[in-house]
Every structure is written in structure tokens, then in C-alpha cells.
Amino acid sequence: MKYKIFVDGQFGTTGLKINEMLKNRSELELLTISEEEKKDIEIKKKFLNEADLVFLCLPDAASKESVALITNENVKIIDASTAHRTNPEWTYGIAEITPTQREKIKNSKRVCVPGCHASGFIMAMKPLIENGIVLKSQKIVCHSITGYSGGGRALIDAYEDPANKGKFDSQRPYALGLSHKHLPEMKHVLGLESAPFFTPSVGNFSQGMLVMSYLIKDELSKKVSKDEVISIYKEYYKGEQFVKIIENDIEYLDDGFLNAMNCNNTNTIEISVYDSEDYMLVISRLDNLGKGASGAAVQNMNIMLGLDEKLGLNI
């Protein structure tokens, strides 16, 4: 059996990547629409309702409009926008975060792809919250640096324009109003009383990211060592093929530095832990276009269609 797949928004960064990842899959038939046809609502509606599964790679408002056009109740939807990530009628698409989440995704017809920053933060904090180390009342500080591809075509073009050579060489913090669009899902999925104090930045590289969560040991509900935290992560994510827990950070680091790009072109997330007498730092490394976007979308598709979860994905 071939599954019909339609990518609504196939010309954007996430959509292009999903198409690239699926194009050689023999069990899938990709429905394609031209740039001109996508502006015709009736043609678009036809594609949306013919598919077995639809990826929505659109801005929030356009995503909601496309959902409203789907009248075939058998169509499964994976939305890569932020439109439905805190909607209880949609399933949050990180299969690894609870023992039952994978089954929820499998049985759902509406799944939202998490944000890239949110994925790194949630996967780092969830085991600590579930083990009573980090309290839901705690105020957590998080900083993230991501490749410029996360900003979509406009930012990619700006960084890669020869006329801008030297203009964007530094790390550039953004969302300095402290209200980044991933904050609602960070708070909602973890059940936090307050959203984290989160500051993202863009680096002068295309793909890859580091999400850094900062903890003050005196504020933790339990006294735990770095080794104990690593053991908690290993147990929590035991058997998860896309999650790697780093046990030896000396070998992991490159002369003391951590390269944001070493998970690129994979669906892997790596979690490493660092500490001092007073503080603890948890870093999630992932590809912002992989586990942070298109890779996560394809992983969810595989689960929803009952296929091998790692099909088309690199570890």
C-alpha cells in the first residue's frame, strides 16, 4: 500500500526539507502542487482531502485555514506551525516525553510538531520534573543558539547574500521583548507555573543548535549530583534511539568547546550535563531542521502510519 502525502507549504524551509526526506520512500506517494495552483483554494482543498496524511508547513493563520478546508475525516494532519501546540485537541509531537506519548501520536489524527527551542528545553527538563528534582513552581533560565536556517527563507537569504559579508559574524540575540513564540508550549507541556526566562540567539551558521538550561542547586527540591542526573536521563530515555545521553563530557567536548552543528542532518538529540558547587547546566544539542523541525515531523508521520519509526531518518 502506498500512502498519499501532501505537504502544504512545500516551498518553505521546513516543507522543502520534508520533501527531500520523503522523495525516495517507495511506500509513499507525494502529491505535488505548483506555485500557481497553491493560490487556488479549490485545487488546494482537493489535495488536502485526497491525502492520507498532510504536513502543514505554513504560518499560523494559514495553517488554521488549511485545517478548516479538510472535510475528509480520515486525513491525518501534522502541523509544523505554532498554531496548535497548546491546543488539548492536538497531540504534542515528542514521542519520547512520556511512556504513553508515542501511543497517543499513533492514535491521533492531529499532531503538532514542537518548536526547535522548545524541544531542547522540554526534553532536558521533563525527566527532572517527573523525578521531583525541578519543581513546576520553579523559575528556570534558558538560552539557545540556533543556525540561521531556523528563521526561514528571508533570514537564509540575508545571511547568504554576498552583499552582507561580515555583517552577521557575531552571535545575535533576538526576541528581546522576552516573549518568544515557543514560550507558551514550554510552559504548557511541562506544566510550569511560570514560563522560563528564555533568550534565543542566531549564530553565523546554517544548521544546528544548542539549548542551554540553567539550574541553581539551592533551588532544586533534592540534592543531586551530576552523575545522579545523568543516571536519571539514562533511565528516562532508555531505549529511545533518537536520544543520546552523554556520560563523558571530556571526550564529548572539542578541547573544552561544544560545537552546535555536530547533530546536523540527523534526528538525534544529545543531552549533556555540567556542574559546579552551586550551579548545574543541561545542554541539548540537535539539528534545528532535524529533531527541531522536519525530522520530528517525519518521525511523527512514521508513527501515525504504523511504519518503522526510523525510516528516512539518520541517527
Tab-separated table of C-alpha atoms in Angstrom:
chain	number	residue	atom	x	y	z
A	1	MET	CA	0.000	0.000	0.000
A	2	LYS	CA	1.207	3.481	-0.858
A	3	TYR	CA	0.281	6.342	1.437
A	4	LYS	CA	-0.581	9.650	-0.222
A	5	ILE	CA	1.306	12.524	1.390
A	6	PHE	CA	0.689	16.223	0.762
A	7	VAL	CA	2.998	18.964	2.033
A	8	ASP	CA	1.073	22.228	2.268
A	9	GLY	CA	3.812	24.827	2.226
A	10	GLN	CA	6.243	22.652	0.298
A	11	PHE	CA	8.269	25.632	-0.911
A	12	GLY	CA	9.266	26.866	2.561
A	13	THR	CA	12.330	25.730	4.527
A	14	THR	CA	10.568	23.004	6.552
A	15	GLY	CA	8.449	21.857	3.617
A	16	LEU	CA	11.425	21.599	1.277
A	17	LYS	CA	13.318	19.558	3.866
A	18	ILE	CA	10.370	17.194	4.401
A	19	ASN	CA	10.048	16.685	0.642
A	20	GLU	CA	13.758	15.949	0.410
A	21	MET	CA	13.494	13.375	3.215
A	22	LEU	CA	10.460	11.633	1.659
A	23	LYS	CA	11.145	11.748	-2.078
A	24	ASN	CA	12.822	8.323	-2.317
A	25	ARG	CA	10.442	6.477	0.017
A	26	SER	CA	8.786	3.722	-2.037
A	27	GLU	CA	5.825	3.323	0.341
A	28	LEU	CA	4.823	6.979	-0.110
A	29	GLU	CA	3.256	8.904	-2.979
A	30	LEU	CA	3.980	12.635	-2.760
A	31	LEU	CA	1.169	14.832	-4.055
A	32	THR	CA	2.674	17.972	-5.545
A	33	ILE	CA	1.106	21.327	-6.251
A	34	SER	CA	2.576	24.125	-8.362
A	35	GLU	CA	3.262	27.653	-7.079
A	36	GLU	CA	0.315	28.869	-9.177
A	37	GLU	CA	-2.091	26.120	-8.097
A	38	LYS	CA	-1.486	26.655	-4.400
A	39	LYS	CA	-3.228	30.037	-4.700
A	40	ASP	CA	-6.405	28.333	-5.969
A	41	ILE	CA	-8.403	27.350	-2.875
A	42	GLU	CA	-10.410	24.650	-4.657
A	43	ILE	CA	-7.316	22.943	-6.069
A	44	LYS	CA	-5.609	23.136	-2.687
A	45	LYS	CA	-8.713	21.762	-0.953
A	46	LYS	CA	-8.719	18.810	-3.361
A	47	PHE	CA	-5.114	17.929	-2.473
A	48	LEU	CA	-5.761	18.343	1.257
A	49	ASN	CA	-8.678	15.915	1.171
A	50	GLU	CA	-7.112	13.327	-1.152
A	51	ALA	CA	-4.115	12.712	1.077
A	52	ASP	CA	-3.765	10.067	3.749
A	53	LEU	CA	-1.554	12.471	5.670
A	54	VAL	CA	-0.949	16.202	5.321
A	55	PHE	CA	2.021	18.212	6.570
A	56	LEU	CA	1.229	21.868	7.244
A	57	CYS	CA	4.378	23.988	6.866
A	58	LEU	CA	2.694	27.365	6.995
A	59	PRO	CA	2.328	30.484	9.151
A	60	ASP	CA	-0.172	30.069	11.985
A	61	ALA	CA	-3.150	31.766	10.330
A	62	ALA	CA	-2.650	29.899	7.043
A	63	SER	CA	-2.327	26.633	8.937
A	64	LYS	CA	-5.691	27.162	10.626
A	65	GLU	CA	-7.224	28.000	7.246
A	66	SER	CA	-5.914	24.752	5.740
A	67	VAL	CA	-7.252	22.697	8.655
A	68	ALA	CA	-10.675	24.234	8.060
A	69	LEU	CA	-10.525	23.101	4.403
A	70	ILE	CA	-10.100	19.440	5.366
A	71	THR	CA	-13.512	17.766	5.402
A	72	ASN	CA	-12.298	14.168	4.948
A	73	GLU	CA	-12.267	12.802	8.500
A	74	ASN	CA	-9.709	10.136	7.553
A	75	VAL	CA	-6.971	12.644	6.742
A	76	LYS	CA	-4.201	12.758	9.340
A	77	ILE	CA	-2.549	16.152	9.907
A	78	ILE	CA	0.901	17.097	11.171
A	79	ASP	CA	1.211	20.841	11.778
A	80	ALA	CA	4.684	22.388	11.931
A	81	SER	CA	3.421	25.856	12.933
A	82	THR	CA	2.827	27.147	16.461
A	83	ALA	CA	-0.943	27.305	15.862
A	84	HIS	CA	-1.991	24.196	17.797
A	85	ARG	CA	0.833	23.391	20.215
A	86	THR	CA	-1.148	24.221	23.346
A	87	ASN	CA	-4.492	23.014	21.977
A	88	PRO	CA	-5.693	19.996	24.019
A	89	GLU	CA	-7.393	18.603	20.909
A	90	TRP	CA	-3.999	18.189	19.259
A	91	THR	CA	-1.272	15.731	20.311
A	92	TYR	CA	2.163	17.163	21.091
A	93	GLY	CA	4.691	15.523	18.818
A	94	ILE	CA	7.586	14.449	21.030
A	95	ALA	CA	7.202	10.687	21.259
A	96	GLU	CA	9.870	10.362	23.945
A	97	ILE	CA	8.485	12.698	26.629
A	98	THR	CA	6.177	10.221	28.400
A	99	PRO	CA	5.724	6.437	28.302
A	100	THR	CA	2.304	6.921	26.635
A	101	GLN	CA	3.067	9.761	24.204
A	102	ARG	CA	4.081	7.518	21.302
A	103	GLU	CA	0.771	5.642	21.516
A	104	LYS	CA	-1.129	8.956	21.669
A	105	ILE	CA	0.626	10.091	18.490
A	106	LYS	CA	-0.082	6.777	16.780
A	107	ASN	CA	-3.804	7.027	17.524
A	108	SER	CA	-4.126	10.730	16.755
A	109	LYS	CA	-5.267	12.448	13.567
A	110	ARG	CA	-3.999	15.839	14.724
A	111	VAL	CA	-0.338	16.141	15.773
A	112	CYS	CA	1.699	19.328	16.212
A	113	VAL	CA	5.453	19.435	15.643
A	114	PRO	CA	7.205	21.086	18.610
A	115	GLY	CA	9.317	24.199	18.210
A	116	CYS	CA	13.048	23.611	17.959
A	117	HIS	CA	13.971	25.629	21.092
A	118	ALA	CA	11.027	24.081	22.935
A	119	SER	CA	12.130	20.545	22.015
A	120	GLY	CA	15.567	21.062	23.544
A	121	PHE	CA	14.195	22.668	26.693
A	122	ILE	CA	11.292	20.259	27.262
A	123	MET	CA	13.372	17.116	26.707
A	124	ALA	CA	16.002	18.404	29.144
A	125	MET	CA	13.560	19.428	31.883
A	126	LYS	CA	10.840	16.753	31.654
A	127	PRO	CA	12.832	13.932	33.370
A	128	LEU	CA	13.901	16.296	36.173
A	129	ILE	CA	10.329	17.462	36.774
A	130	GLU	CA	8.952	13.907	36.680
A	131	ASN	CA	11.595	12.835	39.226
A	132	GLY	CA	10.753	15.714	41.551
A	133	ILE	CA	14.095	17.473	41.197
A	134	VAL	CA	12.822	20.568	39.395
A	135	LEU	CA	9.514	21.871	40.734
A	136	LYS	CA	6.777	23.199	38.481
A	137	SER	CA	6.812	26.369	40.583
A	138	GLN	CA	10.482	26.956	39.796
A	139	LYS	CA	11.617	29.788	37.549
A	140	ILE	CA	14.068	28.351	35.015
A	141	VAL	CA	16.554	30.254	32.877
A	142	CYS	CA	17.240	29.015	29.352
A	143	HIS	CA	19.370	30.323	26.494
A	144	SER	CA	19.541	28.915	22.983
A	145	ILE	CA	21.721	29.499	19.951
A	146	THR	CA	20.479	28.274	16.590
A	147	GLY	CA	21.539	28.259	12.969
A	148	TYR	CA	20.047	30.937	10.754
A	149	SER	CA	18.008	28.405	8.738
A	150	GLY	CA	15.528	28.450	11.635
A	151	GLY	CA	14.481	31.941	10.535
A	152	GLY	CA	13.142	30.715	7.189
A	153	ARG	CA	13.868	31.855	3.669
A	154	ALA	CA	14.167	35.582	4.442
A	155	LEU	CA	16.859	35.062	7.083
A	156	ILE	CA	18.680	32.451	4.996
A	157	ASP	CA	18.811	34.867	2.061
A	158	ALA	CA	20.080	37.679	4.303
A	159	TYR	CA	22.884	35.560	5.784
A	160	GLU	CA	23.919	34.091	2.440
A	161	ASP	CA	23.787	37.338	0.451
A	162	PRO	CA	27.387	38.248	-0.543
A	163	ALA	CA	26.462	41.893	-0.015
A	164	ASN	CA	26.093	41.136	3.713
A	165	LYS	CA	29.515	39.513	4.101
A	166	GLY	CA	30.861	40.335	7.564
A	167	LYS	CA	27.591	41.894	8.734
A	168	PHE	CA	26.319	38.885	10.693
A	169	ASP	CA	29.546	37.342	12.015
A	170	SER	CA	28.615	37.666	15.696
A	171	GLN	CA	26.045	35.766	17.694
A	172	ARG	CA	22.847	37.857	17.599
A	173	PRO	CA	20.293	37.674	20.429
A	174	TYR	CA	16.707	38.283	19.355
A	175	ALA	CA	13.139	38.241	20.764
A	176	LEU	CA	14.396	40.744	23.324
A	177	GLY	CA	10.872	41.594	24.355
A	178	LEU	CA	11.217	38.264	26.246
A	179	SER	CA	8.077	36.847	24.646
A	180	HIS	CA	9.339	34.271	22.152
A	181	LYS	CA	6.625	32.258	20.377
A	182	HIS	CA	7.867	28.947	21.866
A	183	LEU	CA	7.268	30.076	25.460
A	184	PRO	CA	3.592	29.007	25.656
A	185	GLU	CA	4.378	25.401	24.730
A	186	MET	CA	7.419	25.297	27.038
A	187	LYS	CA	5.174	26.273	29.926
A	188	HIS	CA	2.130	24.227	28.859
A	189	VAL	CA	3.796	20.891	28.077
A	190	LEU	CA	5.853	20.875	31.283
A	191	GLY	CA	3.012	22.223	33.418
A	192	LEU	CA	5.163	25.061	34.726
A	193	GLU	CA	3.592	27.815	36.789
A	194	SER	CA	5.769	30.381	35.001
A	195	ALA	CA	7.273	30.304	31.547
A	196	PRO	CA	11.075	30.082	31.579
A	197	PHE	CA	13.234	33.176	31.319
A	198	PHE	CA	14.242	32.349	27.746
A	199	THR	CA	16.645	34.190	25.430
A	200	PRO	CA	17.335	32.844	21.915
A	201	SER	CA	20.093	33.938	19.549
A	202	VAL	CA	21.129	33.290	15.965
A	203	GLY	CA	24.647	32.174	15.071
A	204	ASN	CA	26.553	32.618	11.825
A	205	PHE	CA	25.998	29.016	10.727
A	206	SER	CA	23.151	27.447	8.794
A	207	GLN	CA	22.036	24.402	10.803
A	208	GLY	CA	22.362	23.121	14.341
A	209	MET	CA	21.525	24.399	17.794
A	210	LEU	CA	22.338	24.302	21.489
A	211	VAL	CA	19.593	24.776	24.088
A	212	MET	CA	21.099	25.563	27.500
A	213	SER	CA	19.015	25.258	30.670
A	214	TYR	CA	20.483	26.760	33.865
A	215	LEU	CA	19.669	25.447	37.346
A	216	ILE	CA	20.649	26.785	40.769
A	217	LYS	CA	21.348	23.818	43.040
A	218	ASP	CA	19.940	25.502	46.169
A	219	GLU	CA	16.600	25.886	44.355
A	220	LEU	CA	16.297	22.211	43.450
A	221	SER	CA	13.937	20.180	45.625
A	222	LYS	CA	16.529	17.452	46.076
A	223	LYS	CA	20.281	17.462	46.430
A	224	VAL	CA	21.586	15.613	43.370
A	225	SER	CA	24.977	15.142	41.808
A	226	LYS	CA	25.811	15.424	38.146
A	227	ASP	CA	26.190	11.630	37.934
A	228	GLU	CA	22.782	11.118	39.527
A	229	VAL	CA	21.181	13.473	36.995
A	230	ILE	CA	22.864	11.634	34.125
A	231	SER	CA	21.516	8.343	35.539
A	232	ILE	CA	18.019	9.842	35.664
A	233	TYR	CA	18.264	10.827	31.995
A	234	LYS	CA	19.581	7.396	31.004
A	235	GLU	CA	16.708	5.648	32.753
A	236	TYR	CA	14.047	8.062	31.492
A	237	TYR	CA	15.127	7.808	27.855
A	238	LYS	CA	16.157	4.152	27.974
A	239	GLY	CA	15.642	2.502	24.593
A	240	GLU	CA	14.997	5.774	22.751
A	241	GLN	CA	17.017	5.556	19.542
A	242	PHE	CA	16.996	9.305	18.844
A	243	VAL	CA	18.080	10.392	22.343
A	244	LYS	CA	21.730	10.171	23.385
A	245	ILE	CA	22.772	10.894	26.970
A	246	ILE	CA	26.390	11.998	27.293
A	247	GLU	CA	28.240	10.322	30.143
A	248	ASN	CA	31.792	11.520	29.467
A	249	ASP	CA	31.768	15.213	28.633
A	250	ILE	CA	35.587	15.359	28.431
A	251	GLU	CA	35.502	13.116	25.369
A	252	TYR	CA	32.322	14.806	24.135
A	253	LEU	CA	33.743	18.327	24.063
A	254	ASP	CA	36.195	19.556	21.458
A	255	ASP	CA	39.085	20.916	23.528
A	256	GLY	CA	36.528	22.254	26.007
A	257	PHE	CA	34.170	23.685	23.373
A	258	LEU	CA	30.765	22.414	22.249
A	259	ASN	CA	30.012	22.564	18.528
A	260	ALA	CA	26.359	23.360	17.805
A	261	MET	CA	26.482	21.602	14.425
A	262	ASN	CA	27.516	18.054	15.337
A	263	CYS	CA	23.965	16.646	15.191
A	264	ASN	CA	23.255	18.162	11.789
A	265	ASN	CA	21.373	16.037	9.253
A	266	THR	CA	20.227	13.642	11.976
A	267	ASN	CA	17.084	13.259	14.089
A	268	THR	CA	19.210	12.834	17.218
A	269	ILE	CA	19.115	14.988	20.327
A	270	GLU	CA	22.093	14.802	22.692
A	271	ILE	CA	21.777	15.802	26.338
A	272	SER	CA	24.872	16.656	28.391
A	273	VAL	CA	25.243	17.904	31.972
A	274	TYR	CA	27.813	20.242	33.566
A	275	ASP	CA	28.043	21.481	37.119
A	276	SER	CA	29.914	23.393	39.775
A	277	GLU	CA	29.383	23.634	43.512
A	278	ASP	CA	26.383	25.948	43.131
A	279	TYR	CA	25.049	25.507	39.604
A	280	MET	CA	24.050	22.912	37.038
A	281	LEU	CA	23.815	23.333	33.269
A	282	VAL	CA	21.935	20.964	30.953
A	283	ILE	CA	22.607	21.339	27.222
A	284	SER	CA	20.517	19.820	24.453
A	285	ARG	CA	22.219	19.625	21.070
A	286	LEU	CA	20.086	18.972	17.987
A	287	ASP	CA	19.620	19.925	14.358
A	288	ASN	CA	17.079	22.747	14.227
A	289	LEU	CA	15.906	21.347	10.861
A	290	GLY	CA	16.059	17.724	12.097
A	291	LYS	CA	14.715	16.830	15.544
A	292	GLY	CA	13.798	20.514	15.777
A	293	ALA	CA	11.518	20.562	12.722
A	294	SER	CA	11.389	18.343	9.629
A	295	GLY	CA	12.964	15.274	11.236
A	296	ALA	CA	10.460	15.402	14.094
A	297	ALA	CA	7.647	15.767	11.558
A	298	VAL	CA	8.780	12.676	9.641
A	299	GLN	CA	9.219	10.716	12.883
A	300	ASN	CA	5.613	11.559	13.797
A	301	MET	CA	4.421	10.566	10.315
A	302	ASN	CA	6.113	7.179	10.633
A	303	ILE	CA	4.397	6.596	13.979
A	304	MET	CA	0.978	7.755	12.744
A	305	LEU	CA	1.134	5.484	9.674
A	306	GLY	CA	2.331	2.474	11.685
A	307	LEU	CA	5.712	2.403	9.922
A	308	ASP	CA	9.199	1.798	11.300
A	309	GLU	CA	9.846	4.977	13.301
A	310	LYS	CA	13.363	5.492	12.000
A	311	LEU	CA	12.512	5.199	8.270
A	312	GLY	CA	14.100	8.049	6.326
A	313	LEU	CA	15.852	9.391	9.421
A	314	ASN	CA	19.516	9.427	10.416
A	315	ILE	CA	20.747	8.774	13.931
